[in-house]
mmCIF file of C-alpha atoms in Angstrom:
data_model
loop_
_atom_site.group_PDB
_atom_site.id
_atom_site.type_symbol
_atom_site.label_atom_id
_atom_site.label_comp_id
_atom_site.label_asym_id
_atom_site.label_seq_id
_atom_site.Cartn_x
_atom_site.Cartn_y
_atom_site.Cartn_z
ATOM 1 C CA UNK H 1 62.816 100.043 5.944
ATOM 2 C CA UNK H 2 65.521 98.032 4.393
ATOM 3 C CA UNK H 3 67.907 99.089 6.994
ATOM 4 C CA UNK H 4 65.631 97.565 9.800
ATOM 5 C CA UNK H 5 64.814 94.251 8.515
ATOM 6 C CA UNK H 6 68.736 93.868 7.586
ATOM 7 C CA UNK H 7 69.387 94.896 11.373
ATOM 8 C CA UNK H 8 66.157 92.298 12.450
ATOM 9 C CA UNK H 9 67.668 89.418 10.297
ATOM 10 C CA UNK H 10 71.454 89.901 11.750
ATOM 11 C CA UNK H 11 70.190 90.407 15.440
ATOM 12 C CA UNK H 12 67.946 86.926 15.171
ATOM 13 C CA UNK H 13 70.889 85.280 13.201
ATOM 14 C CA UNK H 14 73.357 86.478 16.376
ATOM 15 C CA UNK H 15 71.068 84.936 18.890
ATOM 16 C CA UNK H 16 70.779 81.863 16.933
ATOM 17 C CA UNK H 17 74.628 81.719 16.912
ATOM 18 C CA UNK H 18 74.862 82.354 20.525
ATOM 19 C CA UNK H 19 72.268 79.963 21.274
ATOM 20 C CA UNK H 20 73.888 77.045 18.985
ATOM 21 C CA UNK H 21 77.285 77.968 20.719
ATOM 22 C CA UNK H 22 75.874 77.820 24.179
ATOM 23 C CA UNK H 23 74.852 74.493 23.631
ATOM 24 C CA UNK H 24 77.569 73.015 21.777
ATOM 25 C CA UNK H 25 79.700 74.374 24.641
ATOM 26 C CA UNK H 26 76.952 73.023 27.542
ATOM 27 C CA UNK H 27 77.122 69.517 25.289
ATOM 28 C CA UNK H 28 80.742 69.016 25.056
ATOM 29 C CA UNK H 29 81.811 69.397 28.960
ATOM 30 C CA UNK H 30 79.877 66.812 30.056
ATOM 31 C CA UNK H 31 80.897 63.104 30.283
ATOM 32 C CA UNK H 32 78.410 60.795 28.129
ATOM 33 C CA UNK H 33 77.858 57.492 30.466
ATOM 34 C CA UNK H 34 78.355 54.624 29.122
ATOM 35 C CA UNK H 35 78.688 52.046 31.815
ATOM 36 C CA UNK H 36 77.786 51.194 35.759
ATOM 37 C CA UNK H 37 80.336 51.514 38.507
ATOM 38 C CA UNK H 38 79.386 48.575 41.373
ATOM 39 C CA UNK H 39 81.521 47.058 44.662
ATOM 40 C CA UNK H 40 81.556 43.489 44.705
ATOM 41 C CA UNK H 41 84.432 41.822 46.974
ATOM 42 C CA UNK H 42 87.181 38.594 46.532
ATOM 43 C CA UNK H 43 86.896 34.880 47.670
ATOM 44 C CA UNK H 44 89.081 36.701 50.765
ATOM 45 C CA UNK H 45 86.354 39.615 51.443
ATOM 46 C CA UNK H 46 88.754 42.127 49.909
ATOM 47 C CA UNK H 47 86.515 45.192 48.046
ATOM 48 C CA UNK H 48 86.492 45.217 44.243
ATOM 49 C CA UNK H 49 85.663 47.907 42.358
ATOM 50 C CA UNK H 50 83.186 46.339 39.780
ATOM 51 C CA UNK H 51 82.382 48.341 36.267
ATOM 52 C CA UNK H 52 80.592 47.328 32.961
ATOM 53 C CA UNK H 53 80.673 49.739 29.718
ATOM 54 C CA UNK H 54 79.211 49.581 26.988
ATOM 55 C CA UNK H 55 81.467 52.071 25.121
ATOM 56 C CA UNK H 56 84.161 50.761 22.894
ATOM 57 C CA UNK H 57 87.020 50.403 25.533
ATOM 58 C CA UNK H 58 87.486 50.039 29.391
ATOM 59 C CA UNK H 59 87.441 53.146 31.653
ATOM 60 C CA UNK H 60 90.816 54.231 32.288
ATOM 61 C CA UNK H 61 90.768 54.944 36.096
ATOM 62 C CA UNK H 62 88.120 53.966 38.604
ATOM 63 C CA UNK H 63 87.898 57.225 41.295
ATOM 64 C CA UNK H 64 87.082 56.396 44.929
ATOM 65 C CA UNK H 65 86.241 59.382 47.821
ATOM 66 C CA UNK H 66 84.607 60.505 50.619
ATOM 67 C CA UNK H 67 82.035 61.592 49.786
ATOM 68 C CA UNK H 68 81.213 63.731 53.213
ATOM 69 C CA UNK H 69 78.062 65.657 51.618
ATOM 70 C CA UNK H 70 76.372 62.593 50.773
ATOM 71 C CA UNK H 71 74.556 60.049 53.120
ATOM 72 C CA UNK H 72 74.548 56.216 51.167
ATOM 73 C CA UNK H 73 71.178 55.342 50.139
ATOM 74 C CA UNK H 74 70.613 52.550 52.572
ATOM 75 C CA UNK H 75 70.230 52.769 55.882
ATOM 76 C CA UNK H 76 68.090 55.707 55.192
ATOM 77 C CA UNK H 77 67.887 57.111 58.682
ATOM 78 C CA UNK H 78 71.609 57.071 59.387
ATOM 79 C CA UNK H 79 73.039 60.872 60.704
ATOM 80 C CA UNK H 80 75.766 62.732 58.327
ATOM 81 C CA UNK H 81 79.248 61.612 58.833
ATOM 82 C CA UNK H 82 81.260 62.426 61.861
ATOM 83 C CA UNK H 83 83.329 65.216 61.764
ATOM 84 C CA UNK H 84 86.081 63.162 63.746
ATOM 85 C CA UNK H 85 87.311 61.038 61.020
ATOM 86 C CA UNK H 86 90.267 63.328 58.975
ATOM 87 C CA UNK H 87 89.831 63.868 55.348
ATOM 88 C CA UNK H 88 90.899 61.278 52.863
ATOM 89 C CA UNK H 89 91.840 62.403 49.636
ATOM 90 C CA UNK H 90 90.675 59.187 47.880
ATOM 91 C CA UNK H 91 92.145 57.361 45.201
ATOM 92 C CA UNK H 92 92.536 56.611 41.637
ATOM 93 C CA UNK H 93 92.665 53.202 40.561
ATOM 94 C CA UNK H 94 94.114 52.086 37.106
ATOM 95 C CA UNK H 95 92.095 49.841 35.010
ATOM 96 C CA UNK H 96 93.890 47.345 32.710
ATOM 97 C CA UNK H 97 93.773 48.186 29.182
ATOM 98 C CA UNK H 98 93.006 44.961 28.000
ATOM 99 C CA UNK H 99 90.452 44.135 30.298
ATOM 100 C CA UNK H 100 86.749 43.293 29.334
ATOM 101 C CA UNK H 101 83.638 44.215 30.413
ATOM 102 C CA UNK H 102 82.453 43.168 33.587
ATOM 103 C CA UNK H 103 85.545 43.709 35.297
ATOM 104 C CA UNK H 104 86.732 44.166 38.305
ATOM 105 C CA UNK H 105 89.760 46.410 39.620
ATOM 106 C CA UNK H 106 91.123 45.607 43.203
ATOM 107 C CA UNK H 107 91.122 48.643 45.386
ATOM 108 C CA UNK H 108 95.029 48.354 46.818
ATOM 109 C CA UNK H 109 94.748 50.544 50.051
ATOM 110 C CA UNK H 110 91.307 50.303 50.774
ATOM 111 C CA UNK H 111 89.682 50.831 53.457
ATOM 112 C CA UNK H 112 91.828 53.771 54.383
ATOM 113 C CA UNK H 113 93.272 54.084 57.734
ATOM 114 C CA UNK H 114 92.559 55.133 60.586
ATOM 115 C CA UNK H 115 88.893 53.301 60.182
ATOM 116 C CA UNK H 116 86.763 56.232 59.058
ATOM 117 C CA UNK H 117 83.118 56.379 61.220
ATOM 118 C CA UNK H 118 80.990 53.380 59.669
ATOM 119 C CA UNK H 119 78.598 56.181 58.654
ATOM 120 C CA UNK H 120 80.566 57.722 56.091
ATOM 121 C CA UNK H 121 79.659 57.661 52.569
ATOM 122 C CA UNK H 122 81.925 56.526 49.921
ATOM 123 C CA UNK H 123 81.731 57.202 46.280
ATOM 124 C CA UNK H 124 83.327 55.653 43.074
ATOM 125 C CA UNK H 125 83.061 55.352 39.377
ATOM 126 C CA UNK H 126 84.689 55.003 36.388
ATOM 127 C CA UNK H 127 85.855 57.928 34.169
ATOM 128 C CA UNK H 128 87.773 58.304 30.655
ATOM 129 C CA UNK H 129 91.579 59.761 31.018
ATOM 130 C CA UNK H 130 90.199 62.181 28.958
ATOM 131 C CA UNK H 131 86.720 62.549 30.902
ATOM 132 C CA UNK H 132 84.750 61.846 27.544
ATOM 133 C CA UNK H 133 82.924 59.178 28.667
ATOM 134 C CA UNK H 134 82.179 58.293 32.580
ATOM 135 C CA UNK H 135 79.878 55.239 34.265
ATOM 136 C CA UNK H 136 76.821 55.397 36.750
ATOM 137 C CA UNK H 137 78.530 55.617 40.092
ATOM 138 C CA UNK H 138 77.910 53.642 43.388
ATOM 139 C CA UNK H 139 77.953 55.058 47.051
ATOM 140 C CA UNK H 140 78.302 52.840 49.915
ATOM 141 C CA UNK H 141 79.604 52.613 53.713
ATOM 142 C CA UNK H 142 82.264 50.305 54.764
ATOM 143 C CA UNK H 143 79.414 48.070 56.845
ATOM 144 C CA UNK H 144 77.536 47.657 53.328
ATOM 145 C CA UNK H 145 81.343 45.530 52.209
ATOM 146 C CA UNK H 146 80.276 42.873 54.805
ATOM 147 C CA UNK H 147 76.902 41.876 52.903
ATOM 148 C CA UNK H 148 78.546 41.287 49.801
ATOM 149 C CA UNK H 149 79.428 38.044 48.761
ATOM 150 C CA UNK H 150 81.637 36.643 45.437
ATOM 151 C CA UNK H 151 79.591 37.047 42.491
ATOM 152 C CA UNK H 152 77.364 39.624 43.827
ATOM 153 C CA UNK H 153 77.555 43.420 42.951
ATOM 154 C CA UNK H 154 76.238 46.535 45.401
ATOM 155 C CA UNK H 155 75.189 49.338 42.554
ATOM 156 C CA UNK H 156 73.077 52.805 43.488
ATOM 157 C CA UNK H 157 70.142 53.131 40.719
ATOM 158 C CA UNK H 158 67.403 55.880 41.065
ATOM 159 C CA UNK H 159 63.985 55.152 41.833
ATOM 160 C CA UNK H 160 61.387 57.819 41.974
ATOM 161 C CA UNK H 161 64.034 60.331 42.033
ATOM 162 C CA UNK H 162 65.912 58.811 44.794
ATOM 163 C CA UNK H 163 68.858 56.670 45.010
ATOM 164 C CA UNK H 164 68.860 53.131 46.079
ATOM 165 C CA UNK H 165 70.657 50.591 46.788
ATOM 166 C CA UNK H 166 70.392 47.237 45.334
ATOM 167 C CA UNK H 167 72.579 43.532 45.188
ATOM 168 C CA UNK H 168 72.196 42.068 41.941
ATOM 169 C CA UNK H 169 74.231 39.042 40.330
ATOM 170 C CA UNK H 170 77.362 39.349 38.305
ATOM 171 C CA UNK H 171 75.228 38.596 35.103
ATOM 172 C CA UNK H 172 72.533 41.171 35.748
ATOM 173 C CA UNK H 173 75.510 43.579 36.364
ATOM 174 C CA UNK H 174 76.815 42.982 32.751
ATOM 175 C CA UNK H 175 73.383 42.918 31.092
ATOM 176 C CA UNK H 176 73.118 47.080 32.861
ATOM 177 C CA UNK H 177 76.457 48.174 31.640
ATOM 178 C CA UNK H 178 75.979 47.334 27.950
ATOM 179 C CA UNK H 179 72.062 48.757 28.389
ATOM 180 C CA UNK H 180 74.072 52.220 29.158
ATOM 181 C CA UNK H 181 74.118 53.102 25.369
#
């Protein structure tokens, strides 16, 4: 009888090992967020990647793609991108060590050419070097850059388990990004 509860009691002590493992391990790959990702534009109409953290230093890069499986929140009845447009590999963009939050990183070679379809969906956010911490992306189309104005940030939050689109000030941006923690 000995010999069974000793087997019970190191069978229920190697599940509660593998269990405590799995979830350390499930824990630790992903990114905490810590921070919004949002497009805002120049005084010359030039797109701006926008980010605000919360998280005790800047992003390191700010990662822009197509994002050809998604459709941007707004227009909602807008068709899947064209398959005419070639791939673009997207970009990473450096952000300035020094800088602090809001700020804004200028997208150098952006929009891509050729012109991609005005229906495709672009997607960027701001990630750690070493992916430890990442911020609440934004998608957009390239029509959604002509709304924008100085001061004023496009950001994708989820409503009602859906994303949507929304154009807030440069304040209220801020005010989200520390909120992240």
């Amino acid at each position: 009888m000995a010999v069974q509860t000793l087997t019970r009691v190191r069978r229920i002590a190697a599940s509660l090992t593998a269990a405590v493992l799995t979830l350390t391990g499930l824990a630790s790959c992903t990114p905490v967020r810590k921070g919004i990702t949002g497009l805002t534009v120049d005084a010359n109409g030039r797109p701006l990647a926008a980010l605000a953290w919360c998280a005790d230093r800047p992003r390191d890069v700010v990662v822009l793609h197509a994002a050809r499986d998604l459709v941007s929140p707004s227009p909602s009845s807008v068709p899947t991108p064209s398959a005419n447009w070639p791939e673009w590999p997207g970009r990473k963009y450096d952000v300035p060590p020094d800088v602090t939050s809001p700020a804004t990183v200028h997208l150098a070679g952006f929009p891509p050419e050729p012109a991609p379809d005005p229906h495709d969906s672009f997607r960027m956010y701001g990630v750690a070097g070493n992916s430890s911490f990442t911020t609440h992306s934004v998608t957009f189309r390239l029509p959604e850059l002509s709304g924008l104005q100085p001061g004023s940030v496009l950001i994708t939050t989820v409503e009602s388990n859906e994303e949507v689109q929304k154009g807030i000030s440069l304040d209220e941006f801020a005010r989200l990004g520390r909120d992240e923690c």
